[in-house]
């Protein structure tokens, strides 16, 4: 009875069942769990953003259906922010689409362009919705391994001709979740050339552009000359302003790509609560010092966790951006086994790399989303069990 659709059956299995069960069990037993597993900021949303929500929520004009294409004030604020931050000019009317968080946009986008038998070129390991959205659209993920020997960038030369022919989309995500790798102009130019030659659309996920350290400023793919001919970029307020629960982000770039996504969404949702959009405008107007403060906190934590883990012999690159550390499992243990071991022995939760794709095997991901004293505590526990 109630046979699942073929597309649902094709979605990758959920790999954390065992770890989740062990975590719940540990909590039930009253063990003091340190959760370095979740990529969700622990700090509150800045006050001025909450105040804007409060004010806007009291205005009955905001209680009705929102415009599908988002409020003009929000689209204009996004355009100003992109100009200021990346010197990229976007037309608020045709090149920007607010989203209910960037995840839904990233996952819905394939519905606009993929048919059965088409491919999406997808980095592996990756943020899971790239694969999920592709499969739900009836198309196929073609994996581009992210390996340490290529600085966790996909090696475009290795994509076979047969896959290039079927590829309609290529997903890129720098600064990268889960590997914390960053990409430079050179890589972006290669991707642009590849997309032009193979008539593929570039889907750039820029969720972590504002979480970068030591003065490093990540670039937008749209800064690459001519990128707007082939690209749509997804951005989010979630990580930058501690707003994961609010559900607000946007897509921007090529107007044909943006309007196609808008058409898909007009059939699926009815816009973002306007009070949240008003709060989004305030978020984008956050003074630079305050945004730097949010990022600085992760940098402080990184600077405690990195030397601590190094002294325990762990192997990883020091992240220049994102709030993740992508760490080799010791002694070639599997990522799930190692994660289970440190949960059992040290009450520390980490994410097994294989959860992000098969090329994530041999790694675990730790997130800098717990206070410094908990990081210190986690290190002292690890020292006892490693
Ligand atoms: C957190 C994250 C997002 C943002 O998701 P929202 O839906 O905007 O909260 C997008 N991409 C990646 C890679 C992420 O890690």
GROMACS .gro file of C-alpha atoms and ligand atoms in nm:
model
  401
    1UNK     CA    1   0.000   0.000   0.000
    2UNK     CA    2   0.099   0.360  -0.063
    3UNK     CA    3   0.401   0.286  -0.276
    4UNK     CA    4   0.651   0.571  -0.263
    5UNK     CA    5   0.729   0.752  -0.587
    6UNK     CA    6   1.039   0.643  -0.775
    7UNK     CA    7   1.196   0.981  -0.713
    8UNK     CA    8   1.145   0.959  -0.339
    9UNK     CA    9   1.293   0.610  -0.333
   10UNK     CA   10   1.598   0.741  -0.515
   11UNK     CA   11   1.680   1.002  -0.252
   12UNK     CA   12   1.999   0.911  -0.066
   13UNK     CA   13   1.934   0.722   0.258
   14UNK     CA   14   1.960   0.912   0.582
   15UNK     CA   15   2.296   0.808   0.723
   16UNK     CA   16   2.280   0.946   1.071
   17UNK     CA   17   2.013   0.714   1.209
   18UNK     CA   18   2.254   0.533   1.436
   19UNK     CA   19   2.437   0.846   1.551
   20UNK     CA   20   2.110   1.028   1.614
   21UNK     CA   21   1.985   0.735   1.817
   22UNK     CA   22   2.305   0.723   2.020
   23UNK     CA   23   2.286   1.101   2.075
   24UNK     CA   24   1.924   1.086   2.196
   25UNK     CA   25   2.010   0.793   2.419
   26UNK     CA   26   2.306   0.977   2.570
   27UNK     CA   27   2.092   1.285   2.640
   28UNK     CA   28   1.824   1.069   2.800
   29UNK     CA   29   2.087   0.922   3.031
   30UNK     CA   30   2.168   1.276   3.136
   31UNK     CA   31   2.518   1.275   2.984
   32UNK     CA   32   2.665   1.618   2.918
   33UNK     CA   33   2.683   1.620   2.538
   34UNK     CA   34   2.898   1.872   2.349
   35UNK     CA   35   2.740   1.904   2.007
   36UNK     CA   36   2.993   2.003   1.741
   37UNK     CA   37   2.773   1.840   1.481
   38UNK     CA   38   2.526   2.105   1.378
   39UNK     CA   39   2.594   2.394   1.142
   40UNK     CA   40   2.360   2.625   1.328
   41UNK     CA   41   2.481   2.942   1.504
   42UNK     CA   42   2.438   2.930   1.884
   43UNK     CA   43   2.419   3.310   1.927
   44UNK     CA   44   2.095   3.512   1.912
   45UNK     CA   45   1.989   3.725   1.617
   46UNK     CA   46   2.105   4.089   1.667
   47UNK     CA   47   1.852   4.305   1.855
   48UNK     CA   48   1.790   4.561   1.581
   49UNK     CA   49   1.672   4.283   1.349
   50UNK     CA   50   1.430   4.150   1.610
   51UNK     CA   51   1.299   4.504   1.672
   52UNK     CA   52   1.222   4.545   1.302
   53UNK     CA   53   1.029   4.220   1.309
   54UNK     CA   54   0.833   4.334   1.614
   55UNK     CA   55   0.737   4.666   1.459
   56UNK     CA   56   0.647   4.515   1.124
   57UNK     CA   57   0.448   4.233   1.285
   58UNK     CA   58   0.216   4.490   1.448
   59UNK     CA   59   0.128   4.647   1.112
   60UNK     CA   60  -0.187   4.480   0.968
   61UNK     CA   61  -0.065   4.559   0.615
   62UNK     CA   62   0.192   4.286   0.671
   63UNK     CA   63  -0.062   4.020   0.771
   64UNK     CA   64  -0.179   3.946   0.417
   65UNK     CA   65  -0.022   3.735   0.144
   66UNK     CA   66   0.314   3.874   0.044
   67UNK     CA   67   0.409   3.933  -0.317
   68UNK     CA   68   0.563   3.621  -0.470
   69UNK     CA   69   0.855   3.823  -0.601
   70UNK     CA   70   0.930   3.972  -0.258
   71UNK     CA   71   0.890   4.327  -0.128
   72UNK     CA   72   1.057   4.595  -0.341
   73UNK     CA   73   1.232   4.739  -0.030
   74UNK     CA   74   1.396   4.404   0.035
   75UNK     CA   75   1.505   4.354  -0.327
   76UNK     CA   76   1.647   4.707  -0.325
   77UNK     CA   77   1.833   4.642   0.002
   78UNK     CA   78   1.981   4.323  -0.148
   79UNK     CA   79   2.092   4.516  -0.459
   80UNK     CA   80   2.260   4.782  -0.239
   81UNK     CA   81   2.431   4.515  -0.033
   82UNK     CA   82   2.568   4.329  -0.340
   83UNK     CA   83   2.695   4.657  -0.484
   84UNK     CA   84   2.865   4.754  -0.160
   85UNK     CA   85   3.006   4.414  -0.076
   86UNK     CA   86   3.101   4.278  -0.422
   87UNK     CA   87   3.065   4.574  -0.655
   88UNK     CA   88   2.813   4.366  -0.849
   89UNK     CA   89   2.519   4.558  -0.999
   90UNK     CA   90   2.184   4.379  -0.981
   91UNK     CA   91   1.848   4.501  -1.108
   92UNK     CA   92   1.607   4.467  -0.813
   93UNK     CA   93   1.317   4.419  -1.056
   94UNK     CA   94   1.448   4.130  -1.259
   95UNK     CA   95   1.768   3.991  -1.110
   96UNK     CA   96   1.678   3.928  -0.745
   97UNK     CA   97   1.430   3.683  -0.591
   98UNK     CA   98   1.384   3.658  -0.211
   99UNK     CA   99   1.352   3.300  -0.085
  100UNK     CA  100   1.217   3.120   0.221
  101UNK     CA  101   1.578   3.044   0.309
  102UNK     CA  102   1.827   2.962   0.036
  103UNK     CA  103   1.780   2.587   0.085
  104UNK     CA  104   1.439   2.585  -0.081
  105UNK     CA  105   1.570   2.785  -0.376
  106UNK     CA  106   1.872   2.560  -0.423
  107UNK     CA  107   1.648   2.255  -0.410
  108UNK     CA  108   1.367   2.394  -0.629
  109UNK     CA  109   1.592   2.539  -0.897
  110UNK     CA  110   1.644   2.207  -1.084
  111UNK     CA  111   1.267   2.187  -1.143
  112UNK     CA  112   1.300   2.490  -1.369
  113UNK     CA  113   1.560   2.347  -1.608
  114UNK     CA  114   1.611   1.972  -1.574
  115UNK     CA  115   1.430   1.696  -1.760
  116UNK     CA  116   1.450   1.319  -1.714
  117UNK     CA  117   1.794   1.200  -1.809
  118UNK     CA  118   1.963   1.539  -1.760
  119UNK     CA  119   2.254   1.572  -1.520
  120UNK     CA  120   2.348   1.816  -1.247
  121UNK     CA  121   2.720   1.832  -1.181
  122UNK     CA  122   2.741   1.822  -0.804
  123UNK     CA  123   3.042   1.846  -0.575
  124UNK     CA  124   3.082   1.555  -0.335
  125UNK     CA  125   3.091   1.595  -0.035
  126UNK     CA  126   2.822   1.866  -0.044
  127UNK     CA  127   2.526   2.033   0.119
  128UNK     CA  128   2.259   1.763   0.065
  129UNK     CA  129   1.982   1.967  -0.110
  130UNK     CA  130   2.183   1.988  -0.435
  131UNK     CA  131   2.142   1.615  -0.482
  132UNK     CA  132   1.793   1.600  -0.334
  133UNK     CA  133   1.662   1.879  -0.558
  134UNK     CA  134   1.814   1.720  -0.866
  135UNK     CA  135   1.660   1.381  -0.792
  136UNK     CA  136   1.320   1.529  -0.709
  137UNK     CA  137   1.331   1.701  -1.049
  138UNK     CA  138   1.374   1.358  -1.209
  139UNK     CA  139   1.734   1.421  -1.311
  140UNK     CA  140   2.065   1.266  -1.207
  141UNK     CA  141   2.346   1.394  -0.988
  142UNK     CA  142   2.683   1.349  -1.155
  143UNK     CA  143   2.942   1.372  -0.879
  144UNK     CA  144   3.253   1.589  -0.890
  145UNK     CA  145   3.483   1.463  -0.611
  146UNK     CA  146   3.626   1.730  -0.380
  147UNK     CA  147   3.966   1.594  -0.285
  148UNK     CA  148   4.243   1.731  -0.071
  149UNK     CA  149   4.500   1.699  -0.351
  150UNK     CA  150   4.299   1.952  -0.553
  151UNK     CA  151   4.231   2.183  -0.256
  152UNK     CA  152   3.875   2.051  -0.238
  153UNK     CA  153   3.790   2.211  -0.571
  154UNK     CA  154   3.625   1.998  -0.841
  155UNK     CA  155   3.868   1.901  -1.118
  156UNK     CA  156   3.667   2.012  -1.421
  157UNK     CA  157   3.909   1.846  -1.663
  158UNK     CA  158   3.808   1.509  -1.523
  159UNK     CA  159   3.442   1.545  -1.614
  160UNK     CA  160   3.392   1.309  -1.908
  161UNK     CA  161   3.244   1.431  -2.234
  162UNK     CA  162   2.940   1.206  -2.192
  163UNK     CA  163   2.856   1.385  -1.865
  164UNK     CA  164   2.924   1.731  -2.008
  165UNK     CA  165   2.673   1.666  -2.281
  166UNK     CA  166   2.396   1.584  -2.037
  167UNK     CA  167   2.488   1.843  -1.775
  168UNK     CA  168   2.251   2.137  -1.748
  169UNK     CA  169   2.361   2.264  -1.406
  170UNK     CA  170   2.688   2.283  -1.219
  171UNK     CA  171   2.673   2.352  -0.846
  172UNK     CA  172   2.959   2.530  -0.671
  173UNK     CA  173   2.980   2.635  -0.306
  174UNK     CA  174   3.271   2.846  -0.176
  175UNK     CA  175   3.346   2.905   0.105
  176UNK     CA  176   3.253   2.539   0.120
  177UNK     CA  177   3.039   2.333   0.351
  178UNK     CA  178   3.158   2.081   0.468
  179UNK     CA  179   3.528   2.113   0.371
  180UNK     CA  180   3.570   2.485   0.459
  181UNK     CA  181   3.774   2.526   0.137
  182UNK     CA  182   3.772   2.860  -0.044
  183UNK     CA  183   3.795   2.941  -0.415
  184UNK     CA  184   3.982   3.214  -0.594
  185UNK     CA  185   3.924   3.409  -0.915
  186UNK     CA  186   4.115   3.153  -1.121
  187UNK     CA  187   3.880   2.875  -1.027
  188UNK     CA  188   3.578   3.094  -1.094
  189UNK     CA  189   3.710   3.181  -1.440
  190UNK     CA  190   3.757   2.811  -1.515
  191UNK     CA  191   3.401   2.738  -1.406
  192UNK     CA  192   3.270   3.020  -1.623
  193UNK     CA  193   3.463   2.892  -1.926
  194UNK     CA  194   3.339   2.540  -1.861
  195UNK     CA  195   2.978   2.656  -1.833
  196UNK     CA  196   2.999   2.860  -2.155
  197UNK     CA  197   3.156   2.577  -2.350
  198UNK     CA  198   2.913   2.314  -2.226
  199UNK     CA  199   2.603   2.537  -2.213
  200UNK     CA  200   2.555   2.468  -1.843
  201UNK     CA  201   2.405   2.694  -1.579
  202UNK     CA  202   2.627   2.779  -1.283
  203UNK     CA  203   2.450   2.754  -0.948
  204UNK     CA  204   2.668   2.928  -0.691
  205UNK     CA  205   2.590   2.887  -0.320
  206UNK     CA  206   2.743   3.176  -0.130
  207UNK     CA  207   2.593   3.110   0.215
  208UNK     CA  208   2.928   3.155   0.393
  209UNK     CA  209   3.071   3.461   0.219
  210UNK     CA  210   3.058   3.670   0.538
  211UNK     CA  211   3.215   3.416   0.772
  212UNK     CA  212   3.582   3.452   0.688
  213UNK     CA  213   3.891   3.506   0.899
  214UNK     CA  214   4.222   3.687   0.916
  215UNK     CA  215   4.098   3.963   0.685
  216UNK     CA  216   4.011   3.726   0.399
  217UNK     CA  217   3.711   3.845   0.190
  218UNK     CA  218   3.545   3.572  -0.017
  219UNK     CA  219   3.433   3.669  -0.366
  220UNK     CA  220   3.098   3.628  -0.532
  221UNK     CA  221   3.096   3.419  -0.851
  222UNK     CA  222   2.909   3.712  -1.006
  223UNK     CA  223   3.226   3.922  -0.975
  224UNK     CA  224   3.375   3.714  -1.256
  225UNK     CA  225   3.336   3.916  -1.577
  226UNK     CA  226   3.043   3.780  -1.781
  227UNK     CA  227   2.922   3.548  -1.502
  228UNK     CA  228   2.574   3.694  -1.513
  229UNK     CA  229   2.528   3.540  -1.859
  230UNK     CA  230   2.528   3.190  -1.711
  231UNK     CA  231   2.485   3.208  -1.335
  232UNK     CA  232   2.242   3.223  -1.050
  233UNK     CA  233   2.381   3.280  -0.701
  234UNK     CA  234   2.211   3.186  -0.376
  235UNK     CA  235   2.262   3.380  -0.057
  236UNK     CA  236   2.128   3.363   0.291
  237UNK     CA  237   2.092   3.570   0.605
  238UNK     CA  238   2.105   3.250   0.811
  239UNK     CA  239   2.474   3.222   0.889
  240UNK     CA  240   2.582   3.585   0.865
  241UNK     CA  241   2.326   3.719   1.114
  242UNK     CA  242   2.237   3.413   1.325
  243UNK     CA  243   1.898   3.381   1.153
  244UNK     CA  244   1.869   3.013   1.059
  245UNK     CA  245   1.522   2.983   1.211
  246UNK     CA  246   1.380   3.288   1.034
  247UNK     CA  247   1.390   3.137   0.683
  248UNK     CA  248   1.506   3.416   0.457
  249UNK     CA  249   1.755   3.421   0.172
  250UNK     CA  250   1.757   3.506  -0.197
  251UNK     CA  251   1.865   3.411  -0.548
  252UNK     CA  252   2.022   3.663  -0.783
  253UNK     CA  253   2.194   3.682  -1.118
  254UNK     CA  254   2.079   3.607  -1.472
  255UNK     CA  255   1.721   3.736  -1.509
  256UNK     CA  256   1.602   3.438  -1.713
  257UNK     CA  257   1.725   3.199  -1.444
  258UNK     CA  258   1.579   3.410  -1.164
  259UNK     CA  259   1.239   3.439  -1.331
  260UNK     CA  260   1.226   3.065  -1.405
  261UNK     CA  261   1.279   2.993  -1.035
  262UNK     CA  262   1.011   3.250  -0.952
  263UNK     CA  263   0.771   3.065  -1.181
  264UNK     CA  264   0.837   2.733  -1.005
  265UNK     CA  265   0.789   2.894  -0.666
  266UNK     CA  266   0.470   3.077  -0.763
  267UNK     CA  267   0.319   2.729  -0.791
  268UNK     CA  268   0.454   2.606  -0.459
  269UNK     CA  269   0.452   2.885  -0.202
  270UNK     CA  270   0.309   3.231  -0.144
  271UNK     CA  271   0.605   3.440  -0.045
  272UNK     CA  272   0.776   3.529   0.281
  273UNK     CA  273   0.592   3.685   0.578
  274UNK     CA  274   0.642   4.056   0.518
  275UNK     CA  275   0.752   4.126   0.875
  276UNK     CA  276   1.041   3.886   0.816
  277UNK     CA  277   1.124   4.065   0.493
  278UNK     CA  278   1.131   4.396   0.683
  279UNK     CA  279   1.366   4.237   0.935
  280UNK     CA  280   1.575   4.117   0.641
  281UNK     CA  281   1.618   4.477   0.528
  282UNK     CA  282   1.746   4.564   0.878
  283UNK     CA  283   1.982   4.267   0.870
  284UNK     CA  284   2.134   4.386   0.543
  285UNK     CA  285   2.182   4.729   0.698
  286UNK     CA  286   2.368   4.587   1.001
  287UNK     CA  287   2.673   4.804   1.076
  288UNK     CA  288   2.994   4.641   0.959
  289UNK     CA  289   3.142   4.630   1.313
  290UNK     CA  290   2.849   4.427   1.439
  291UNK     CA  291   2.872   4.173   1.155
  292UNK     CA  292   3.246   4.152   1.213
  293UNK     CA  293   3.177   4.082   1.580
  294UNK     CA  294   2.965   3.778   1.490
  295UNK     CA  295   3.241   3.648   1.268
  296UNK     CA  296   3.514   3.738   1.519
  297UNK     CA  297   3.356   3.510   1.775
  298UNK     CA  298   3.401   3.211   1.543
  299UNK     CA  299   3.758   3.317   1.476
  300UNK     CA  300   3.831   3.316   1.852
  301UNK     CA  301   3.682   2.970   1.883
  302UNK     CA  302   3.875   2.849   1.579
  303UNK     CA  303   4.193   2.975   1.737
  304UNK     CA  304   4.126   2.761   2.044
  305UNK     CA  305   4.011   2.447   1.862
  306UNK     CA  306   4.277   2.445   1.588
  307UNK     CA  307   4.592   2.430   1.806
  308UNK     CA  308   4.417   2.194   2.047
  309UNK     CA  309   4.333   1.944   1.774
  310UNK     CA  310   4.673   1.981   1.609
  311UNK     CA  311   4.845   1.898   1.936
  312UNK     CA  312   4.633   1.583   1.954
  313UNK     CA  313   4.763   1.486   1.610
  314UNK     CA  314   4.451   1.552   1.402
  315UNK     CA  315   4.504   1.637   1.034
  316UNK     CA  316   4.309   1.920   0.871
  317UNK     CA  317   4.349   2.254   0.695
  318UNK     CA  318   4.303   2.563   0.913
  319UNK     CA  319   3.977   2.716   0.786
  320UNK     CA  320   3.999   3.059   0.623
  321UNK     CA  321   3.620   3.074   0.616
  322UNK     CA  322   3.297   2.899   0.731
  323UNK     CA  323   3.253   2.770   1.083
  324UNK     CA  324   3.365   2.416   1.001
  325UNK     CA  325   3.676   2.204   1.044
  326UNK     CA  326   3.710   1.913   0.800
  327UNK     CA  327   3.922   1.661   0.983
  328UNK     CA  328   4.074   1.332   0.874
  329UNK     CA  329   3.967   1.039   1.087
  330UNK     CA  330   4.269   0.886   1.263
  331UNK     CA  331   4.406   0.546   1.159
  332UNK     CA  332   4.178   0.529   0.854
  333UNK     CA  333   3.874   0.457   1.070
  334UNK     CA  334   3.542   0.509   0.893
  335UNK     CA  335   3.374   0.840   0.957
  336UNK     CA  336   3.070   0.678   1.119
  337UNK     CA  337   3.279   0.451   1.343
  338UNK     CA  338   3.500   0.736   1.458
  339UNK     CA  339   3.200   0.960   1.525
  340UNK     CA  340   3.038   0.684   1.729
  341UNK     CA  341   3.356   0.624   1.924
  342UNK     CA  342   3.394   0.982   2.038
  343UNK     CA  343   3.026   1.007   2.120
  344UNK     CA  344   3.047   0.692   2.331
  345UNK     CA  345   3.377   0.776   2.501
  346UNK     CA  346   3.381   1.155   2.519
  347UNK     CA  347   3.015   1.260   2.482
  348UNK     CA  348   3.109   1.471   2.182
  349UNK     CA  349   2.892   1.485   1.871
  350UNK     CA  350   3.054   1.543   1.531
  351UNK     CA  351   2.920   1.485   1.179
  352UNK     CA  352   3.056   1.184   0.985
  353UNK     CA  353   3.186   1.303   0.649
  354UNK     CA  354   3.010   1.028   0.458
  355UNK     CA  355   2.680   1.201   0.539
  356UNK     CA  356   2.778   1.463   0.281
  357UNK     CA  357   2.858   1.207   0.012
  358UNK     CA  358   3.086   0.913  -0.051
  359UNK     CA  359   3.394   1.130  -0.104
  360UNK     CA  360   3.341   1.260   0.249
  361UNK     CA  361   3.441   0.917   0.382
  362UNK     CA  362   3.754   0.934   0.598
  363UNK     CA  363   3.660   1.274   0.741
  364UNK     CA  364   3.450   1.421   1.017
  365UNK     CA  365   3.314   1.775   1.036
  366UNK     CA  366   3.327   1.983   1.353
  367UNK     CA  367   3.137   2.312   1.379
  368UNK     CA  368   3.247   2.616   1.578
  369UNK     CA  369   2.895   2.669   1.704
  370UNK     CA  370   2.952   2.615   2.076
  371UNK     CA  371   3.104   2.859   2.331
  372UNK     CA  372   3.478   2.867   2.382
  373UNK     CA  373   3.465   2.700   2.724
  374UNK     CA  374   3.284   2.403   2.570
  375UNK     CA  375   3.556   2.378   2.305
  376UNK     CA  376   3.817   2.373   2.582
  377UNK     CA  377   3.616   2.103   2.759
  378UNK     CA  378   3.582   1.902   2.435
  379UNK     CA  379   3.959   1.915   2.384
  380UNK     CA  380   4.031   1.794   2.734
  381UNK     CA  381   3.788   1.506   2.689
  382UNK     CA  382   3.941   1.414   2.353
  383UNK     CA  383   4.286   1.415   2.506
  384UNK     CA  384   4.176   1.142   2.745
  385UNK     CA  385   4.033   0.911   2.479
  386UNK     CA  386   4.251   0.960   2.170
  387LIG     C1  387   2.339   2.674   0.590
  387LIG     C2  388   2.359   2.661   0.444
  387LIG     C3  389   2.273   2.728   0.356
  387LIG     C4  390   2.169   2.822   0.407
  387LIG     O1  391   2.048   2.768   0.419
  387LIG     P1  392   1.922   2.857   0.452
  387LIG     O2  393   1.813   2.777   0.388
  387LIG     O3  394   1.936   2.990   0.385
  387LIG     O4  395   1.910   2.865   0.600
  387LIG     C5  396   2.296   2.717   0.220
  387LIG     N1  397   2.400   2.647   0.174
  387LIG     C6  398   2.486   2.585   0.255
  387LIG     C7  399   2.602   2.515   0.198
  387LIG     C8  400   2.467   2.588   0.393
  387LIG     O5  401   2.551   2.524   0.473
   0.00000   0.00000   0.00000
